[in-house]
PDB file of C-alpha atoms in Angstrom:
ATOM      1  CA  MET G   1      21.110  34.847   6.302  1.00  0.00           C
ATOM      2  CA  ALA G   2      23.786  35.019   3.741  1.00  0.00           C
ATOM      3  CA  SER G   3      24.251  33.127   1.404  1.00  0.00           C
ATOM      4  CA  LEU G   4      27.080  32.069   2.938  1.00  0.00           C
ATOM      5  CA  ASP G   5      25.399  30.828   5.672  1.00  0.00           C
ATOM      6  CA  LEU G   6      23.052  28.655   3.598  1.00  0.00           C
ATOM      7  CA  ILE G   7      25.480  26.957   1.994  1.00  0.00           C
ATOM      8  CA  LYS G   8      27.300  25.593   5.134  1.00  0.00           C
ATOM      9  CA  ASN G   9      23.694  24.854   6.677  1.00  0.00           C
ATOM     10  CA  LEU G  10      22.329  22.518   3.551  1.00  0.00           C
ATOM     11  CA  ASP G  11      23.316  19.490   5.183  1.00  0.00           C
ATOM     12  CA  ASN G  12      20.785  20.857   7.975  1.00  0.00           C
ATOM     13  CA  SER G  13      18.247  19.108   8.017  1.00  0.00           C
ATOM     14  CA  VAL G  14      16.207  21.844   9.209  1.00  0.00           C
ATOM     15  CA  PRO G  15      18.538  25.207   9.125  1.00  0.00           C
ATOM     16  CA  SER G  16      18.444  27.667  12.007  1.00  0.00           C
ATOM     17  CA  GLY G  17      17.393  30.686  11.037  1.00  0.00           C
ATOM     18  CA  ILE G  18      15.234  29.828   8.079  1.00  0.00           C
ATOM     19  CA  ALA G  19      12.449  27.304   9.411  1.00  0.00           C
ATOM     20  CA  GLU G  20       9.961  29.641   8.672  1.00  0.00           C
ATOM     21  CA  SER G  21      11.398  31.720   5.692  1.00  0.00           C
ATOM     22  CA  ALA G  22      10.338  31.257   2.336  1.00  0.00           C
ATOM     23  CA  LEU G  23      12.776  32.859   0.917  1.00  0.00           C
ATOM     24  CA  GLY G  24      15.242  30.957   3.029  1.00  0.00           C
ATOM     25  CA  TYR G  25      13.699  27.861   1.268  1.00  0.00           C
ATOM     26  CA  VAL G  26      13.704  28.813  -1.978  1.00  0.00           C
ATOM     27  CA  GLY G  27      17.503  30.261  -1.665  1.00  0.00           C
ATOM     28  CA  ARG G  28      18.330  26.181  -0.160  1.00  0.00           C
ATOM     29  CA  GLY G  29      16.930  24.844  -3.071  1.00  0.00           C
ATOM     30  CA  TYR G  30      18.866  26.778  -5.338  1.00  0.00           C
ATOM     31  CA  ALA G  31      22.022  25.899  -3.628  1.00  0.00           C
ATOM     32  CA  HIS G  32      21.116  22.429  -3.747  1.00  0.00           C
ATOM     33  CA  LEU G  33      20.366  22.937  -7.360  1.00  0.00           C
ATOM     34  CA  ASP G  34      23.570  24.389  -7.512  1.00  0.00           C
ATOM     35  CA  ARG G  35      25.369  21.237  -6.028  1.00  0.00           C
ATOM     36  CA  ALA G  36      23.624  18.587  -7.823  1.00  0.00           C
ATOM     37  CA  LYS G  37      25.293  20.243 -11.361  1.00  0.00           C
ATOM     38  CA  LEU G  38      29.146  19.647  -9.409  1.00  0.00           C
ATOM     39  CA  ALA G  39      27.707  15.496  -8.531  1.00  0.00           C
ATOM     40  CA  LYS G  40      29.499  12.634 -10.241  1.00  0.00           C
ATOM     41  CA  GLU G  41      27.486  10.288  -9.921  1.00  0.00           C
ATOM     42  CA  GLU G  42      24.143  10.008 -10.481  1.00  0.00           C
ATOM     43  CA  LYS G  43      22.899   8.385  -7.260  1.00  0.00           C
ATOM     44  CA  GLN G  44      24.617  12.094  -5.766  1.00  0.00           C
ATOM     45  CA  LYS G  45      22.874  14.202  -8.515  1.00  0.00           C
ATOM     46  CA  LEU G  46      19.300  12.754  -7.603  1.00  0.00           C
ATOM     47  CA  SER G  47      19.633  13.111  -3.801  1.00  0.00           C
ATOM     48  CA  GLU G  48      20.469  16.817  -4.282  1.00  0.00           C
ATOM     49  CA  TYR G  49      17.715  16.868  -6.635  1.00  0.00           C
ATOM     50  CA  ARG G  50      15.425  15.873  -3.796  1.00  0.00           C
ATOM     51  CA  ASP G  51      16.338  18.513  -1.468  1.00  0.00           C
ATOM     52  CA  VAL G  52      15.708  20.196  -4.281  1.00  0.00           C
ATOM     53  CA  ILE G  53      12.130  19.787  -4.460  1.00  0.00           C
ATOM     54  CA  ASP G  54      11.769  18.853  -0.391  1.00  0.00           C
ATOM     55  CA  SER G  55      13.193  22.754  -0.365  1.00  0.00           C
ATOM     56  CA  TRP G  56      10.656  24.688  -2.488  1.00  0.00           C
ATOM     57  CA  ASN G  57       7.260  22.502  -1.186  1.00  0.00           C
ATOM     58  CA  ARG G  58       8.507  24.230   1.838  1.00  0.00           C
ATOM     59  CA  ALA G  59       8.874  27.418   0.525  1.00  0.00           C
ATOM     60  CA  ILE G  60       5.544  26.703  -1.346  1.00  0.00           C
ATOM     61  CA  ALA G  61       3.485  25.763   2.123  1.00  0.00           C
ATOM     62  CA  ILE G  62       5.137  28.690   3.714  1.00  0.00           C
ATOM     63  CA  GLY G  63       3.890  31.074   1.077  1.00  0.00           C
ATOM     64  CA  LEU G  64       5.921  32.513  -2.162  1.00  0.00           C
ATOM     65  CA  HIS G  65       3.880  35.721  -2.098  1.00  0.00           C
ATOM     66  CA  THR G  66       6.347  36.168   1.553  1.00  0.00           C
ATOM     67  CA  VAL G  67       9.215  36.480  -1.171  1.00  0.00           C
ATOM     68  CA  PRO G  68      10.217  40.397  -2.438  1.00  0.00           C
ATOM     69  CA  ALA G  69       9.858  40.624  -6.104  1.00  0.00           C
ATOM     70  CA  ILE G  70      12.701  41.382  -6.403  1.00  0.00           C
ATOM     71  CA  MET G  71      14.532  38.180  -5.295  1.00  0.00           C
ATOM     72  CA  LYS G  72      14.868  35.439  -6.863  1.00  0.00           C
ATOM     73  CA  SER G  73      11.157  32.390  -6.147  1.00  0.00           C
ATOM     74  CA  VAL G  74      10.645  28.908  -7.543  1.00  0.00           C
ATOM     75  CA  ASP G  75      10.957  28.525 -10.283  1.00  0.00           C
ATOM     76  CA  PRO G  76       7.862  26.110 -11.922  1.00  0.00           C
ATOM     77  CA  ASP G  77       9.446  24.641 -14.756  1.00  0.00           C
ATOM     78  CA  ILE G  78      12.403  23.501 -12.816  1.00  0.00           C
ATOM     79  CA  HIS G  79      10.214  22.399  -9.806  1.00  0.00           C
ATOM     80  CA  TYR G  80       7.996  20.430 -12.964  1.00  0.00           C
ATOM     81  CA  LEU G  81      10.925  18.978 -14.206  1.00  0.00           C
ATOM     82  CA  LEU G  82      12.671  17.961 -11.657  1.00  0.00           C
ATOM     83  CA  SER G  83       9.648  15.895 -10.074  1.00  0.00           C
ATOM     84  CA  VAL G  84       8.852  13.831 -13.289  1.00  0.00           C
ATOM     85  CA  LYS G  85      12.631  13.059 -13.221  1.00  0.00           C
ATOM     86  CA  LEU G  86      12.395  11.869  -9.343  1.00  0.00           C
ATOM     87  CA  MET G  87       9.815   9.848 -10.600  1.00  0.00           C
ATOM     88  CA  GLU G  88      11.304   8.041 -13.621  1.00  0.00           C
ATOM     89  CA  SER G  89      13.962   7.148 -11.081  1.00  0.00           C
ATOM     90  CA  SER G  90      12.386   6.128  -7.974  1.00  0.00           C
ATOM     91  CA  GLY G  91       9.044   5.592  -9.378  1.00  0.00           C
ATOM     92  CA  ASN G  92       6.850   6.870  -6.509  1.00  0.00           C
ATOM     93  CA  LEU G  93       4.080   8.106  -7.367  1.00  0.00           C
ATOM     94  CA  HIS G  94       2.432   9.530  -4.752  1.00  0.00           C
ATOM     95  CA  GLN G  95       4.791  11.097  -4.093  1.00  0.00           C
ATOM     96  CA  THR G  96       5.454  12.817  -7.777  1.00  0.00           C
ATOM     97  CA  ILE G  97       1.204  13.838  -7.324  1.00  0.00           C
ATOM     98  CA  THR G  98       2.977  15.801  -3.810  1.00  0.00           C
ATOM     99  CA  ASP G  99       5.204  17.052  -5.511  1.00  0.00           C
ATOM    100  CA  LEU G 100       3.367  18.245  -8.843  1.00  0.00           C
ATOM    101  CA  THR G 101       0.393  19.605  -7.041  1.00  0.00           C
ATOM    102  CA  HIS G 102       3.410  21.935  -5.313  1.00  0.00           C
ATOM    103  CA  THR G 103       3.947  22.902  -8.569  1.00  0.00           C
ATOM    104  CA  ILE G 104       0.725  23.396  -9.183  1.00  0.00           C
ATOM    105  CA  LYS G 105       0.512  25.779  -6.260  1.00  0.00           C
ATOM    106  CA  SER G 106       3.673  27.617  -7.571  1.00  0.00           C
ATOM    107  CA  ASP G 107       2.052  28.194 -10.675  1.00  0.00           C
ATOM    108  CA  SER G 108      -1.714  27.627 -11.109  1.00  0.00           C
ATOM    109  CA  THR G 109      -1.166  27.913 -14.948  1.00  0.00           C
ATOM    110  CA  HIS G 110       1.306  25.727 -15.396  1.00  0.00           C
ATOM    111  CA  THR G 111      -0.533  23.150 -17.617  1.00  0.00           C
ATOM    112  CA  GLN G 112       2.157  20.503 -17.977  1.00  0.00           C
ATOM    113  CA  SER G 113       2.264  20.135 -14.385  1.00  0.00           C
ATOM    114  CA  TYR G 114      -1.680  19.108 -14.416  1.00  0.00           C
ATOM    115  CA  ILE G 115      -0.916  17.110 -17.324  1.00  0.00           C
ATOM    116  CA  LYS G 116       1.436  14.778 -16.343  1.00  0.00           C
ATOM    117  CA  ARG G 117      -0.885  14.512 -12.309  1.00  0.00           C
ATOM    118  CA  ALA G 118      -3.874  13.351 -14.431  1.00  0.00           C
ATOM    119  CA  GLU G 119      -1.232  10.722 -16.445  1.00  0.00           C
ATOM    120  CA  ILE G 120      -0.445   9.552 -12.686  1.00  0.00           C
ATOM    121  CA  TYR G 121      -3.900   9.502 -11.184  1.00  0.00           C
ATOM    122  CA  GLU G 122      -4.520   7.958 -15.150  1.00  0.00           C
ATOM    123  CA  GLU G 123      -2.492   5.054 -14.152  1.00  0.00           C
ATOM    124  CA  LEU G 124      -3.526   4.976  -9.677  1.00  0.00           C
ATOM    125  CA  SER G 125      -7.153   4.406 -11.674  1.00  0.00           C
ATOM    126  CA  VAL G 126      -8.511   7.240  -9.833  1.00  0.00           C
ATOM    127  CA  TYR G 127      -9.829   8.743 -13.218  1.00  0.00           C
ATOM    128  CA  LYS G 128     -12.955  12.229 -11.821  1.00  0.00           C
ATOM    129  CA  LYS G 129      -9.168  13.198 -10.398  1.00  0.00           C
ATOM    130  CA  ALA G 130      -7.504  12.762 -14.001  1.00  0.00           C
ATOM    131  CA  ILE G 131     -10.190  14.247 -15.530  1.00  0.00           C
ATOM    132  CA  ASP G 132     -10.748  17.515 -13.170  1.00  0.00           C
ATOM    133  CA  ASP G 133      -6.943  17.733 -13.984  1.00  0.00           C
ATOM    134  CA  LEU G 134      -7.181  17.749 -17.746  1.00  0.00           C
ATOM    135  CA  THR G 135     -10.161  19.851 -17.820  1.00  0.00           C
ATOM    136  CA  THR G 136      -7.983  22.647 -15.792  1.00  0.00           C
ATOM    137  CA  ALA G 137      -5.233  21.921 -18.547  1.00  0.00           C
ATOM    138  CA  ILE G 138      -8.171  22.034 -21.844  1.00  0.00           C
ATOM    139  CA  GLU G 139      -9.017  25.310 -20.106  1.00  0.00           C
ATOM    140  CA  ILE G 140      -5.623  26.824 -19.327  1.00  0.00           C
ATOM    141  CA  SER G 141      -4.593  25.331 -23.490  1.00  0.00           C
ATOM    142  CA  PRO G 142      -7.099  24.115 -25.427  1.00  0.00           C
ATOM    143  CA  GLU G 143      -4.808  24.313 -29.119  1.00  0.00           C
ATOM    144  CA  ILE G 144      -2.594  21.324 -26.846  1.00  0.00           C
ATOM    145  CA  GLY G 145      -4.299  18.547 -28.651  1.00  0.00           C
ATOM    146  CA  ILE G 146      -2.988  15.609 -25.672  1.00  0.00           C
ATOM    147  CA  SER G 147      -5.313  16.717 -23.071  1.00  0.00           C
ATOM    148  CA  TYR G 148      -8.618  15.336 -25.179  1.00  0.00           C
ATOM    149  CA  GLU G 149      -6.910  12.175 -25.893  1.00  0.00           C
ATOM    150  CA  ALA G 150      -5.951  11.867 -22.247  1.00  0.00           C
ATOM    151  CA  ARG G 151      -9.606  13.004 -20.860  1.00  0.00           C
ATOM    152  CA  SER G 152     -11.344  10.724 -23.191  1.00  0.00           C
ATOM    153  CA  ARG G 153      -9.320   7.906 -22.161  1.00  0.00           C
ATOM    154  CA  ASN G 154     -10.616   8.410 -18.700  1.00  0.00           C
ATOM    155  CA  TYR G 155     -14.309   8.884 -19.873  1.00  0.00           C
ATOM    156  CA  LEU G 156     -14.000   5.496 -21.579  1.00  0.00           C
ATOM    157  CA  LYS G 157     -13.287   4.009 -18.038  1.00  0.00           C
ATOM    158  CA  LEU G 158     -15.863   5.806 -16.701  1.00  0.00           C
ATOM    159  CA  ARG G 159     -17.882   4.366 -19.487  1.00  0.00           C
ATOM    160  CA  GLN G 160     -18.930   7.876 -20.185  1.00  0.00           C
ATOM    161  CA  TYR G 161     -18.810   7.666 -24.490  1.00  0.00           C
ATOM    162  CA  ARG G 162     -20.589  10.453 -24.910  1.00  0.00           C
ATOM    163  CA  ALA G 163     -17.945  12.330 -22.852  1.00  0.00           C
ATOM    164  CA  ALA G 164     -15.203  10.632 -24.583  1.00  0.00           C
ATOM    165  CA  SER G 165     -16.391  10.487 -28.818  1.00  0.00           C
ATOM    166  CA  THR G 166     -16.868  14.832 -27.588  1.00  0.00           C
ATOM    167  CA  ASP G 167     -13.422  14.835 -27.040  1.00  0.00           C
ATOM    168  CA  LEU G 168     -11.752  11.975 -29.602  1.00  0.00           C
ATOM    169  CA  ALA G 169     -13.205  14.474 -32.038  1.00  0.00           C
ATOM    170  CA  VAL G 170     -11.687  17.605 -30.895  1.00  0.00           C
ATOM    171  CA  ALA G 171      -8.466  15.111 -30.701  1.00  0.00           C
ATOM    172  CA  ILE G 172      -8.885  14.439 -34.526  1.00  0.00           C
ATOM    173  CA  GLU G 173      -9.883  17.412 -35.976  1.00  0.00           C
ATOM    174  CA  LYS G 174      -6.350  18.021 -34.082  1.00  0.00           C
ATOM    175  CA  ARG G 175      -4.527  15.901 -35.383  1.00  0.00           C
ATOM    176  CA  PRO G 176      -5.970  13.734 -38.288  1.00  0.00           C
ATOM    177  CA  GLU G 177      -3.675  11.819 -39.200  1.00  0.00           C
ATOM    178  CA  LYS G 178      -3.355   9.705 -35.582  1.00  0.00           C
ATOM    179  CA  ALA G 179      -5.234   6.247 -36.649  1.00  0.00           C
ATOM    180  CA  SER G 180      -5.628   5.442 -32.503  1.00  0.00           C
ATOM    181  CA  ASN G 181      -7.663   8.700 -32.092  1.00  0.00           C
ATOM    182  CA  TYR G 182      -9.928   7.609 -34.850  1.00  0.00           C
ATOM    183  CA  TYR G 183     -10.365   3.876 -33.175  1.00  0.00           C
ATOM    184  CA  ASN G 184     -11.343   4.847 -29.950  1.00  0.00           C
ATOM    185  CA  ARG G 185     -13.897   6.773 -31.049  1.00  0.00           C
ATOM    186  CA  ALA G 186     -14.960   4.259 -33.395  1.00  0.00           C
ATOM    187  CA  ASN G 187     -15.182   2.000 -29.744  1.00  0.00           C
ATOM    188  CA  ALA G 188     -16.942   5.053 -28.150  1.00  0.00           C
ATOM    189  CA  TYR G 189     -19.393   5.013 -31.493  1.00  0.00           C
ATOM    190  CA  ARG G 190     -20.047   1.187 -30.543  1.00  0.00           C
ATOM    191  CA  LEU G 191     -20.281   1.450 -27.025  1.00  0.00           C
ATOM    192  CA  GLN G 192     -23.241   4.227 -27.800  1.00  0.00           C
ATOM    193  CA  SER G 193     -24.943   1.499 -30.091  1.00  0.00           C
ATOM    194  CA  LYS G 194     -23.976   4.452 -33.022  1.00  0.00           C
ATOM    195  CA  LEU G 195     -22.708   1.431 -35.337  1.00  0.00           C
ATOM    196  CA  ASP G 196     -22.996   3.513 -38.746  1.00  0.00           C
ATOM    197  CA  LEU G 197     -20.176   6.072 -37.425  1.00  0.00           C
ATOM    198  CA  ALA G 198     -18.715   3.253 -35.665  1.00  0.00           C
ATOM    199  CA  ARG G 199     -17.591   1.431 -38.435  1.00  0.00           C
ATOM    200  CA  LEU G 200     -16.444   4.755 -40.467  1.00  0.00           C
ATOM    201  CA  ASP G 201     -13.629   5.138 -37.962  1.00  0.00           C
ATOM    202  CA  TYR G 202     -12.648   1.752 -38.463  1.00  0.00           C
ATOM    203  CA  LEU G 203     -12.697   2.307 -41.442  1.00  0.00           C
ATOM    204  CA  LYS G 204     -10.469   5.080 -41.238  1.00  0.00           C
ATOM    205  CA  VAL G 205      -8.482   3.131 -38.908  1.00  0.00           C
ATOM    206  CA  VAL G 206      -7.819   0.691 -41.739  1.00  0.00           C
ATOM    207  CA  GLU G 207      -7.328   3.683 -44.148  1.00  0.00           C
ATOM    208  CA  LEU G 208      -4.352   5.281 -42.419  1.00  0.00           C
ATOM    209  CA  SER G 209      -2.599   2.086 -40.795  1.00  0.00           C
ATOM    210  CA  PRO G 210      -3.306  -0.768 -42.972  1.00  0.00           C
ATOM    211  CA  GLN G 211      -0.349  -2.761 -41.955  1.00  0.00           C
ATOM    212  CA  SER G 212      -0.385  -2.092 -38.175  1.00  0.00           C
ATOM    213  CA  SER G 213      -1.066  -4.386 -34.980  1.00  0.00           C
ATOM    214  CA  LEU G 214      -4.215  -1.549 -35.174  1.00  0.00           C
ATOM    215  CA  SER G 215      -5.593  -2.033 -37.988  1.00  0.00           C
ATOM    216  CA  LYS G 216      -6.097  -5.876 -37.724  1.00  0.00           C
ATOM    217  CA  LEU G 217      -8.008  -4.913 -34.304  1.00  0.00           C
ATOM    218  CA  ALA G 218     -10.326  -2.501 -36.719  1.00  0.00           C
ATOM    219  CA  LYS G 219     -11.210  -5.374 -39.290  1.00  0.00           C
ATOM    220  CA  ILE G 220     -12.246  -7.682 -36.964  1.00  0.00           C
ATOM    221  CA  ARG G 221     -14.722  -5.166 -35.081  1.00  0.00           C
ATOM    222  CA  ILE G 222     -15.815  -4.244 -39.012  1.00  0.00           C
ATOM    223  CA  LYS G 223     -16.610  -7.443 -38.718  1.00  0.00           C
ATOM    224  CA  GLU G 224     -18.850  -7.839 -36.024  1.00  0.00           C
ATOM    225  CA  ILE G 225     -20.893  -5.047 -36.519  1.00  0.00           C
ATOM    226  CA  PRO G 226     -24.100  -6.593 -38.340  1.00  0.00           C
ATOM    227  CA  GLU G 227     -23.962  -7.051 -42.226  1.00  0.00           C
ATOM    228  CA  THR G 228     -27.808  -5.878 -42.177  1.00  0.00           C
ATOM    229  CA  LEU G 229     -27.284  -2.650 -40.874  1.00  0.00           C
ATOM    230  CA  VAL G 230     -26.465  -0.755 -44.425  1.00  0.00           C
ATOM    231  CA  PRO G 231     -23.661   2.109 -44.564  1.00  0.00           C
ATOM    232  CA  LYS G 232     -25.304   5.609 -45.976  1.00  0.00           C
ATOM    233  CA  LYS G 233     -25.395   6.717 -49.484  1.00  0.00           C
ATOM    234  CA  GLU G 234     -22.499   9.245 -48.436  1.00  0.00           C
ATOM    235  CA  LYS G 235     -20.853   6.635 -46.969  1.00  0.00           C
ATOM    236  CA  SER G 236     -20.996   3.720 -49.051  1.00  0.00           C
ATOM    237  CA  SER G 237     -17.838   4.522 -50.992  1.00  0.00           C
ATOM    238  CA  LYS G 238     -15.970   3.445 -47.819  1.00  0.00           C
ATOM    239  CA  TRP G 239     -17.274   0.706 -46.797  1.00  0.00           C
ATOM    240  CA  ASN G 240     -17.230  -0.404 -50.834  1.00  0.00           C
ATOM    241  CA  TRP G 241     -13.740   0.093 -50.447  1.00  0.00           C
ATOM    242  CA  PHE G 242     -12.922  -2.191 -48.078  1.00  0.00           C
ATOM    243  CA  GLN G 243     -15.052  -5.057 -49.293  1.00  0.00           C
ATOM    244  CA  LYS G 244     -12.932  -5.114 -51.737  1.00  0.00           C
ATOM    245  CA  SER G 245      -9.240  -5.127 -50.145  1.00  0.00           C
ATOM    246  CA  GLN G 246     -10.877  -7.793 -48.365  1.00  0.00           C
ATOM    247  CA  GLU G 247     -11.571 -10.082 -51.624  1.00  0.00           C
TER     248      GLU G 247
END
C-alpha cells in the first residue's frame, strides 16, 4: 500500500489491506509519529503516541522478521521512550508492562526496557519477575551499576540477604561515594547477624553523609549493635572516630 493510502487510513482501527502486514503496521506507527510532531495540544500528542505504540505492538506480534531488511522497522529506542512517556501520563503500569514486553520482543538486548519493567514489577511487589529482568539486564550490560542496586532491593524484599549483600558489593565498587548502598548492605549484613560488617557499613554512611537523614538512621543502628561486640583491630580506627564524634 502506498504511503498516501496509509495516511488516509490512520483513523481506521483496522486499516484494509494491512491488517496482517507487519510492514503496514510499522509504517502506520511512523505516520502517527509524524502526526504527533504536528500536534499542538499535549492530549492529542499523547493520543498519537498511543497509536504509535499500538501499531508497533501489532507489527511486533505479527513478526518483524517479515519486514524486508531494506525497509524501516520498529525503532526500539523510540518504542521504549514513548512507552515510558505514556506510563508517566496515564499511570497504567500493567499496560506499560505489555508495551515494554513488546519493546523487548523487538530487541532482546534492550537493557533499559528490562530495567524499567523490573522497576514496575518492584512497584507491584512482583519481586521474582523484577529479579529475572534485572538479571537479564546485568547479563547484557554488566557495567550498569543501577541494575545491581535494584536487584539487591528485590532480594531484600524476598529476605535473600546474602544475594542482596553480594549485589551491593558490586554496586559499591561502581559507586563508592553513594551512602545508600552502604546503608542497605549494612542492613543485609545485620539481618545475617554479621554485626561487625554491618557496623562498618553504618559507619561509612555517617562518614559519607554526616548531615543526612540516612546518617541519623545509621547512628541509631550502630547504637543498637551490642556493645560486647568489639571491632577487630584493623577496624577499630573507624569505631574510635565514631565514638569521638558522639562526645
